[in-house]
PDB file of C-alpha atoms in Angstrom:
ATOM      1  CA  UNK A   1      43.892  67.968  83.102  1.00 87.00           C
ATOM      2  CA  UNK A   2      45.509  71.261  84.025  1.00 89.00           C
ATOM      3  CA  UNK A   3      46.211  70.408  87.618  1.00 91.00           C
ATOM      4  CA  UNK A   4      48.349  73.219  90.019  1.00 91.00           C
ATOM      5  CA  UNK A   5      51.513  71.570  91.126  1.00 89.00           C
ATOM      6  CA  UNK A   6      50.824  68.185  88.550  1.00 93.00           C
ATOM      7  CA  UNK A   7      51.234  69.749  85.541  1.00 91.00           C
ATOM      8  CA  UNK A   8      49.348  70.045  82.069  1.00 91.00           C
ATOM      9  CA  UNK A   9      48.971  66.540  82.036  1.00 93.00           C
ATOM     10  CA  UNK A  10      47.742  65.631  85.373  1.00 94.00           C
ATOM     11  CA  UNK A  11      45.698  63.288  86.087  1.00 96.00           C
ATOM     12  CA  UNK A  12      43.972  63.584  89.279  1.00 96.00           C
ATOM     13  CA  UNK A  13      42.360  60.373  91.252  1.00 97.00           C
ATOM     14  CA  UNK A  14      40.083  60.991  94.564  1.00 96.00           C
ATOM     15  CA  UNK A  15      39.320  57.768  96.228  1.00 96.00           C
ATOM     16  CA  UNK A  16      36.494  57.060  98.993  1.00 93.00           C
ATOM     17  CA  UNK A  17      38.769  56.907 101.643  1.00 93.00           C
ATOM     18  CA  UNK A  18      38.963  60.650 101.429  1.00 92.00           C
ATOM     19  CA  UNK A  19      42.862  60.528 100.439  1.00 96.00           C
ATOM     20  CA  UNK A  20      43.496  62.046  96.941  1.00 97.00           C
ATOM     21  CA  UNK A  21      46.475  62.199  94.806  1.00 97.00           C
ATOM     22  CA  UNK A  22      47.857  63.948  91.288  1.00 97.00           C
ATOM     23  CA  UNK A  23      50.040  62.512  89.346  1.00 97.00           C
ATOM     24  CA  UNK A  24      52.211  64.071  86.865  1.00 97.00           C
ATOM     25  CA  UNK A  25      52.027  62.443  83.589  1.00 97.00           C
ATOM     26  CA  UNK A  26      55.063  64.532  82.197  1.00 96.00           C
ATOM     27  CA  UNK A  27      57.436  63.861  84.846  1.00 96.00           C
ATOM     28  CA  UNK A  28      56.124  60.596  85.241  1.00 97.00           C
ATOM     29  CA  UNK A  29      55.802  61.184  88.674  1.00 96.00           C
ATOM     30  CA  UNK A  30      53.728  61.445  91.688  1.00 97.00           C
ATOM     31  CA  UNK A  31      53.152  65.198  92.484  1.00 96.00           C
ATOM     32  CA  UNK A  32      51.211  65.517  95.463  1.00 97.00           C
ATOM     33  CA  UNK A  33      48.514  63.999  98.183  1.00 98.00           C
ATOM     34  CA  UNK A  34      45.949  65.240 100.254  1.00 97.00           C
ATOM     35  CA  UNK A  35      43.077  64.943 102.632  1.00 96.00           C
ATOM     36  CA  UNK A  36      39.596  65.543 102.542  1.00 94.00           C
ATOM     37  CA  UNK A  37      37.186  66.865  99.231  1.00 94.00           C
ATOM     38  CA  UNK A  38      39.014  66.102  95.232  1.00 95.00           C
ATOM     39  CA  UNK A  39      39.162  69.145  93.347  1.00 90.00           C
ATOM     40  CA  UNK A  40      36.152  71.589  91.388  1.00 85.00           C
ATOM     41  CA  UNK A  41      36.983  71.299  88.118  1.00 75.00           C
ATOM     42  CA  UNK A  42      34.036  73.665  87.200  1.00 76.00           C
ATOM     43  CA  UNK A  43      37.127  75.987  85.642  1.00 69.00           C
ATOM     44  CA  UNK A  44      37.252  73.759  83.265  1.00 65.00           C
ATOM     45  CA  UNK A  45      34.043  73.602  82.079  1.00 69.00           C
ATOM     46  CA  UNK A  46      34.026  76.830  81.398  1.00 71.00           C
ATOM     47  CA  UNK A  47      35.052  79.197  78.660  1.00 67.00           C
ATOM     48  CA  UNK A  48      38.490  78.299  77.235  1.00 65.00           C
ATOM     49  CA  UNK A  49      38.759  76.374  80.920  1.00 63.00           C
ATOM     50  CA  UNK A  50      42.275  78.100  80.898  1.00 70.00           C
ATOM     51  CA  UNK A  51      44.275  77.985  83.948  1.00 78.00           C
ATOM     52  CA  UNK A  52      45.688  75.246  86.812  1.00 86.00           C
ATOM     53  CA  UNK A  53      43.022  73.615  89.253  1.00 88.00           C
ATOM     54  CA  UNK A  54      43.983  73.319  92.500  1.00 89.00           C
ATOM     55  CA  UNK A  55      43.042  70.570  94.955  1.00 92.00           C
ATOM     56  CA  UNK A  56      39.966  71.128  96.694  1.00 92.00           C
ATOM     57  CA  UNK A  57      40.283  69.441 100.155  1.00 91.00           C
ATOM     58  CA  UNK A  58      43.364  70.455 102.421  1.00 92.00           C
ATOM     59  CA  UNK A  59      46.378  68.984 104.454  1.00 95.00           C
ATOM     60  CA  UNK A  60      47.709  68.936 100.874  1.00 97.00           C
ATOM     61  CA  UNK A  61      51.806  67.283 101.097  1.00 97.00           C
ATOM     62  CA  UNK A  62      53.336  68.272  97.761  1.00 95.00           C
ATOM     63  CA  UNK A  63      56.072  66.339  96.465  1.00 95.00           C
ATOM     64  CA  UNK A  64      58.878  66.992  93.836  1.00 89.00           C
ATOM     65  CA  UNK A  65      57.353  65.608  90.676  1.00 87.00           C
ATOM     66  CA  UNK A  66      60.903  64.090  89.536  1.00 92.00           C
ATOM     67  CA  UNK A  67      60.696  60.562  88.025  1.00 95.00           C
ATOM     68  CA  UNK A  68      61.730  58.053  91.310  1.00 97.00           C
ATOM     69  CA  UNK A  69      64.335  55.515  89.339  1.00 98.00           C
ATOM     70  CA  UNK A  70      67.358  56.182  87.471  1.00 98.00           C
ATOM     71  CA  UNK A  71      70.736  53.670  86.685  1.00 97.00           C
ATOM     72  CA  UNK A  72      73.613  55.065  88.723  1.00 97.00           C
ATOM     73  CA  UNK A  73      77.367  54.406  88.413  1.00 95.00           C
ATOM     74  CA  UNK A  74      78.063  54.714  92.319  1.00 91.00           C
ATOM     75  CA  UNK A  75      75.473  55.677  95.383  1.00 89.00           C
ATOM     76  CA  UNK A  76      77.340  59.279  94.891  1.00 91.00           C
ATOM     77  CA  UNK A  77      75.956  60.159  91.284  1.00 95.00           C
ATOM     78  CA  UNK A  78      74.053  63.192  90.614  1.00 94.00           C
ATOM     79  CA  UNK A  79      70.277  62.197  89.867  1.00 95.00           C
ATOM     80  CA  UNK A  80      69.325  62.990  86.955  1.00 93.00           C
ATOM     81  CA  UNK A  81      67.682  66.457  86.371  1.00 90.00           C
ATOM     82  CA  UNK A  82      66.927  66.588  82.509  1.00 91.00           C
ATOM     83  CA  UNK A  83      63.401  65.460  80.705  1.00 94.00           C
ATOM     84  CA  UNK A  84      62.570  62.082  81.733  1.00 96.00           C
ATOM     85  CA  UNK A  85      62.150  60.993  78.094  1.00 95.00           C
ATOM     86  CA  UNK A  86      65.661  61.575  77.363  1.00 95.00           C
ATOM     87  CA  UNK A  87      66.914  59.427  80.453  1.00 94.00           C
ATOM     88  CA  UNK A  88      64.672  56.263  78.655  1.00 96.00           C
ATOM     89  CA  UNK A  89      60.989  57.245  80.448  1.00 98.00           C
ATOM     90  CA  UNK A  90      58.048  56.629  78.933  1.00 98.00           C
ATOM     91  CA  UNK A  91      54.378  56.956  80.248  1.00 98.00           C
ATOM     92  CA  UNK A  92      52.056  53.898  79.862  1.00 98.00           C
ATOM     93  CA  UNK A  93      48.716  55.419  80.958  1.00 97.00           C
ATOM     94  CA  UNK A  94      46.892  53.573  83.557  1.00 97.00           C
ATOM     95  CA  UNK A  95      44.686  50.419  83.998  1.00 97.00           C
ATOM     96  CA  UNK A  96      41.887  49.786  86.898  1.00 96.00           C
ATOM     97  CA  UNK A  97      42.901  47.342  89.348  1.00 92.00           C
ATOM     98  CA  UNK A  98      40.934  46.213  91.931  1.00 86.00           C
ATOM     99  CA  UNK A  99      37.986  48.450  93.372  1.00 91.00           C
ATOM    100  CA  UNK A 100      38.755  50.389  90.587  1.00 94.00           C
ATOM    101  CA  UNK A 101      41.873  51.751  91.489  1.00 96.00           C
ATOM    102  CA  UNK A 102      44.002  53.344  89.162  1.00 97.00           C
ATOM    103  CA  UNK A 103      47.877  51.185  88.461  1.00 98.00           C
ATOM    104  CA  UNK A 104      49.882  53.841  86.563  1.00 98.00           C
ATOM    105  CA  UNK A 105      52.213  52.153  84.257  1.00 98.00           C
ATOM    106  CA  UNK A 106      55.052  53.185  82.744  1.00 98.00           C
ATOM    107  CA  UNK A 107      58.895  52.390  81.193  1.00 98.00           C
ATOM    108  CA  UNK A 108      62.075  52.813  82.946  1.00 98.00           C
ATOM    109  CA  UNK A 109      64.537  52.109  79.681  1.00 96.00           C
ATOM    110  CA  UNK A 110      63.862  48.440  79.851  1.00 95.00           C
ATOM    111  CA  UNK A 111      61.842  48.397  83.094  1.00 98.00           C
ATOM    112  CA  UNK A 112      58.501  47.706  83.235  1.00 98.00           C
ATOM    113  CA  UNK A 113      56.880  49.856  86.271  1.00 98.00           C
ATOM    114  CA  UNK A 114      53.456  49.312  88.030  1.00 98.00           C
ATOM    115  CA  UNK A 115      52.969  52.160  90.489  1.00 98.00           C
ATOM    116  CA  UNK A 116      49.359  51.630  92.809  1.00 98.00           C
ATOM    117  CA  UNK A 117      48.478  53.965  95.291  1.00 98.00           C
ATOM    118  CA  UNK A 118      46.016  52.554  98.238  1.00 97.00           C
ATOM    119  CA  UNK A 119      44.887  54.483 100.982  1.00 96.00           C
ATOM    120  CA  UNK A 120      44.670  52.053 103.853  1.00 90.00           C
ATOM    121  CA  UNK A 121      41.587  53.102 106.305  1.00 88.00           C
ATOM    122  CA  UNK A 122      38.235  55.495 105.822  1.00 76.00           C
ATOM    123  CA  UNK A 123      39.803  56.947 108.821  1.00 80.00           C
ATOM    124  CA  UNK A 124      40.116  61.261 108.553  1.00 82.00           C
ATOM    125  CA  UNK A 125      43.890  61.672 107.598  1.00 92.00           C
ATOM    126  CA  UNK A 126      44.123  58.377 105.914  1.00 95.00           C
ATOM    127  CA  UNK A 127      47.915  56.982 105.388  1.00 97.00           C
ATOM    128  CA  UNK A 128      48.399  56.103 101.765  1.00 98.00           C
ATOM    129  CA  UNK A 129      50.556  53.021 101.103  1.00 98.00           C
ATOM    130  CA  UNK A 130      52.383  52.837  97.684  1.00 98.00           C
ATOM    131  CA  UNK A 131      53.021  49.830  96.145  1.00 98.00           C
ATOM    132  CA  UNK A 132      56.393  49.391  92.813  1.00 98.00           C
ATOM    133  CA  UNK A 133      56.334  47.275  91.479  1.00 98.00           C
ATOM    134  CA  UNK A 134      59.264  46.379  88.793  1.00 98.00           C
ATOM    135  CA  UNK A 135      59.718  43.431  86.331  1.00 98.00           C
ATOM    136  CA  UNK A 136      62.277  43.220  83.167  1.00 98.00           C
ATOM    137  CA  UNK A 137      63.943  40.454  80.872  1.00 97.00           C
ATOM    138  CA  UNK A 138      67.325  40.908  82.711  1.00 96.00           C
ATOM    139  CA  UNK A 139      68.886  42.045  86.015  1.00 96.00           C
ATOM    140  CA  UNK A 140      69.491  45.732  85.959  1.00 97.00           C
ATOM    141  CA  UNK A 141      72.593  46.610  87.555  1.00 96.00           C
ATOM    142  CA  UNK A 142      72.822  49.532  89.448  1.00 97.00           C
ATOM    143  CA  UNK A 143      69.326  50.650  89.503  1.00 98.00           C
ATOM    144  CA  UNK A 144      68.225  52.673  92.526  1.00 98.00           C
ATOM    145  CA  UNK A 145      64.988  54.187  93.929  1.00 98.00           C
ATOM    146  CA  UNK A 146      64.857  57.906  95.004  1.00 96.00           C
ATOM    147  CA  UNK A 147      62.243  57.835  98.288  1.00 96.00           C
ATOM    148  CA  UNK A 148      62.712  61.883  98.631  1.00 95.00           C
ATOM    149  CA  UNK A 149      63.859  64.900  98.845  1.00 94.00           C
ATOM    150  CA  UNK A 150      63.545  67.138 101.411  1.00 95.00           C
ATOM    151  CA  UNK A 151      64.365  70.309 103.314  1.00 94.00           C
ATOM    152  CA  UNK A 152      65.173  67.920 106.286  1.00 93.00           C
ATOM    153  CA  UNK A 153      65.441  64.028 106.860  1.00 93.00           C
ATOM    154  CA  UNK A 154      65.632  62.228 110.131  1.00 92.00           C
ATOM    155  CA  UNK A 155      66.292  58.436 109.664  1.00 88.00           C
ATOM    156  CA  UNK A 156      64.441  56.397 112.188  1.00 87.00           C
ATOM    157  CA  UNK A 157      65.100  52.781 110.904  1.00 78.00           C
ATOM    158  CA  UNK A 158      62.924  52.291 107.933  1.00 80.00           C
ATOM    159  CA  UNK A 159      60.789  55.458 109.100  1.00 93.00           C
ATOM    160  CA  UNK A 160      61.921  58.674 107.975  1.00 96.00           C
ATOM    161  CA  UNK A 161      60.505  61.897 109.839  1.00 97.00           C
ATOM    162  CA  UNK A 162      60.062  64.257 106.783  1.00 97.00           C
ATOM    163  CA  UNK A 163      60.584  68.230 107.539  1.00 95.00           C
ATOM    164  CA  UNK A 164      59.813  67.503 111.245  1.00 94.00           C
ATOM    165  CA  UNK A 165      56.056  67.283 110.034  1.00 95.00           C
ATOM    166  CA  UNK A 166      55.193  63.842 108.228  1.00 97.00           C
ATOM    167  CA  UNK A 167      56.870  60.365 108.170  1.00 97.00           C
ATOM    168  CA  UNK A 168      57.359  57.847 105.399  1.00 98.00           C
ATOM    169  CA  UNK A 169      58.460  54.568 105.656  1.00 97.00           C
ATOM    170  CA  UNK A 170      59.993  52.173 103.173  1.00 95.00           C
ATOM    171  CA  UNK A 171      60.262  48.349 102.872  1.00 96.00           C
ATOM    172  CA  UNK A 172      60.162  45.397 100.169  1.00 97.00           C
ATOM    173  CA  UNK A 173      63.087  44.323  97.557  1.00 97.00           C
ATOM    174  CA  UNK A 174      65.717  47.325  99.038  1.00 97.00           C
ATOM    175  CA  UNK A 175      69.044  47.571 100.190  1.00 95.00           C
ATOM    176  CA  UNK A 176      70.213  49.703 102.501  1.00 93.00           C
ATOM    177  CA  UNK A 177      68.990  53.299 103.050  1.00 93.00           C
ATOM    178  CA  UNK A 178      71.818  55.909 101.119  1.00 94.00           C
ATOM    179  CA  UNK A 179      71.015  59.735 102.982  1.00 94.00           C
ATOM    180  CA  UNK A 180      73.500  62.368 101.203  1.00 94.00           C
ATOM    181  CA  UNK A 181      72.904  66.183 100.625  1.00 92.00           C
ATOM    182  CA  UNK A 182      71.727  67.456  97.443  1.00 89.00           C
ATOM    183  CA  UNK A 183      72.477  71.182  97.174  1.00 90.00           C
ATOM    184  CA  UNK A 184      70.720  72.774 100.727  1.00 92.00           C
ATOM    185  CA  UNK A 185      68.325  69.505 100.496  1.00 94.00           C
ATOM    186  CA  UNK A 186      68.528  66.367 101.386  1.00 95.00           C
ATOM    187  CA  UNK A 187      68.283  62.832  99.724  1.00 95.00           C
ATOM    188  CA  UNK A 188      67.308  59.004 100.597  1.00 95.00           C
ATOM    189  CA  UNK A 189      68.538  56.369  97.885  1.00 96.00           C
ATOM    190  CA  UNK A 190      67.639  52.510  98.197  1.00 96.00           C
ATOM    191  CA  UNK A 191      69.446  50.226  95.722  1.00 97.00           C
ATOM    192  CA  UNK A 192      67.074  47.912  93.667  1.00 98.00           C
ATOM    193  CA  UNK A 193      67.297  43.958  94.450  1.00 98.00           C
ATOM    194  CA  UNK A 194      66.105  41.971  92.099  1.00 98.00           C
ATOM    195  CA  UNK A 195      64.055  38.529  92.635  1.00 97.00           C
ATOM    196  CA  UNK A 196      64.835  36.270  89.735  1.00 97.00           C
ATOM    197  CA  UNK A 197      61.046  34.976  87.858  1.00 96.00           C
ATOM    198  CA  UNK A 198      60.952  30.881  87.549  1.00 93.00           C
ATOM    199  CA  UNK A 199      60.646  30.971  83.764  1.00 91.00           C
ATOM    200  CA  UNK A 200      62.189  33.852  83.163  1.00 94.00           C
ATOM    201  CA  UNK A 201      63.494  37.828  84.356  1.00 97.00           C
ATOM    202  CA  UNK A 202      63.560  39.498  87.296  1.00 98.00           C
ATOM    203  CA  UNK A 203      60.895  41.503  89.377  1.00 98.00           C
ATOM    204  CA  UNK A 204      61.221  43.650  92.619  1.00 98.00           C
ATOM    205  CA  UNK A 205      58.210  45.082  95.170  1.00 98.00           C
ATOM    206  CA  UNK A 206      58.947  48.261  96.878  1.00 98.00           C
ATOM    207  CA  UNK A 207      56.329  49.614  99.465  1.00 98.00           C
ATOM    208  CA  UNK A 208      56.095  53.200 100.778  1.00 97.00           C
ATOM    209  CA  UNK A 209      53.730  54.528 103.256  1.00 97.00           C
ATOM    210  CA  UNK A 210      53.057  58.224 103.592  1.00 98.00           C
ATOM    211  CA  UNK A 211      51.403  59.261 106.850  1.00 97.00           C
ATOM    212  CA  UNK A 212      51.020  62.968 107.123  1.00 96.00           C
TER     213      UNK A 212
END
């Protein structure tokens, strides 16, 4: 739907851990998380339903909807800034996994992508853990992950402390942790390593966990 921050094709997924999330089917990206009650779509329902919904609960952490993997010549490359489509993205829909959970899936060039999103306790303020994971026919060379962007990045081993307000830590098939400046922002990189599949191609498993 019409989602504020997500898009015009956002599609919006509140689970029963009361952690929430929007992703942005057009950027192919996660746009934002948050806390508490999912969103009153009653606008919607209503008229023409014209106009963005916002979330409903709060402690909402919004998140530059930019699509997280990209084929660089060198760690010093500008990401890419132009329509995902024309750097080789395309958006796969979703299936349910288990308790219903939505996997978004989607293309990478030749990359196959599973993206899950699982909070992990019914606890208020519920960390979410995000699970990547990548297969293809052949090893990739070059490809890296963008973890984020931010205002400000403090590297604390594999936890970064995210504008001095939330943390996010990284882990799974990764290389070393890239931080360089992008305009009056800052960026993390992690290179890609691939596992090679008995049979056949390669797959990788990258893990995030936003606590905020």
């Amino acid at each position: 739907n019409f989602i504020e921050g997500a898009g015009s094709r956002g599609i919006g997924v509140g689970y029963p851990e009361k952690a929430n999330l929007a992703f942005d089917a057009n950027q192919v990206s996660i746009a934002m998380l948050w806390h508490g009650s999912f969103m009153d779509a009653s606008k919607h329902w209503n008229g023409r339903g014209q106009g963005y919904q916002p979330p409903l609960g709060d402690n909402v952490l919004r998140l530059e909807p930019r699509p997280i993997l990209a084929v660089l010549e060198d760690a010093n490359q500008t990401w890419p800034t132009g329509p995902p489509r024309e750097s080789g993205y395309r958006f796969r829909g979703y299936r349910l996994g288990e308790k219903l959970k939505p996997v978004f899936l989607y293309q990478y060039q030749d990359v196959q992508v599973e993206d899950f999103f699982d909070p992990t306790s019914d606890k208020d303020f519920t960390p979410v853990k995000r699970i990547v994971r990548l297969s293809s026919k052949t090893e990739v060379e070059g490809l890296w992950l963008r973890v984020i962007v931010a205002d400000s990045l403090e590297p604390k081993g594999d936890i970064l402390i995210v504008d001095n307000d939330w943390q996010l830590t990284v882990s799974g098939d990764v290389g070393q942790q890239f931080v360089r400046k992008a305009g009056n922002r800052t960026e993390v990189l992690v290179p890609v390593t691939w596992k090679k599949v008995p049979g056949g191609g390669y797959r990788a498993e990258i893990t995030e966990l936003f606590e905020w």
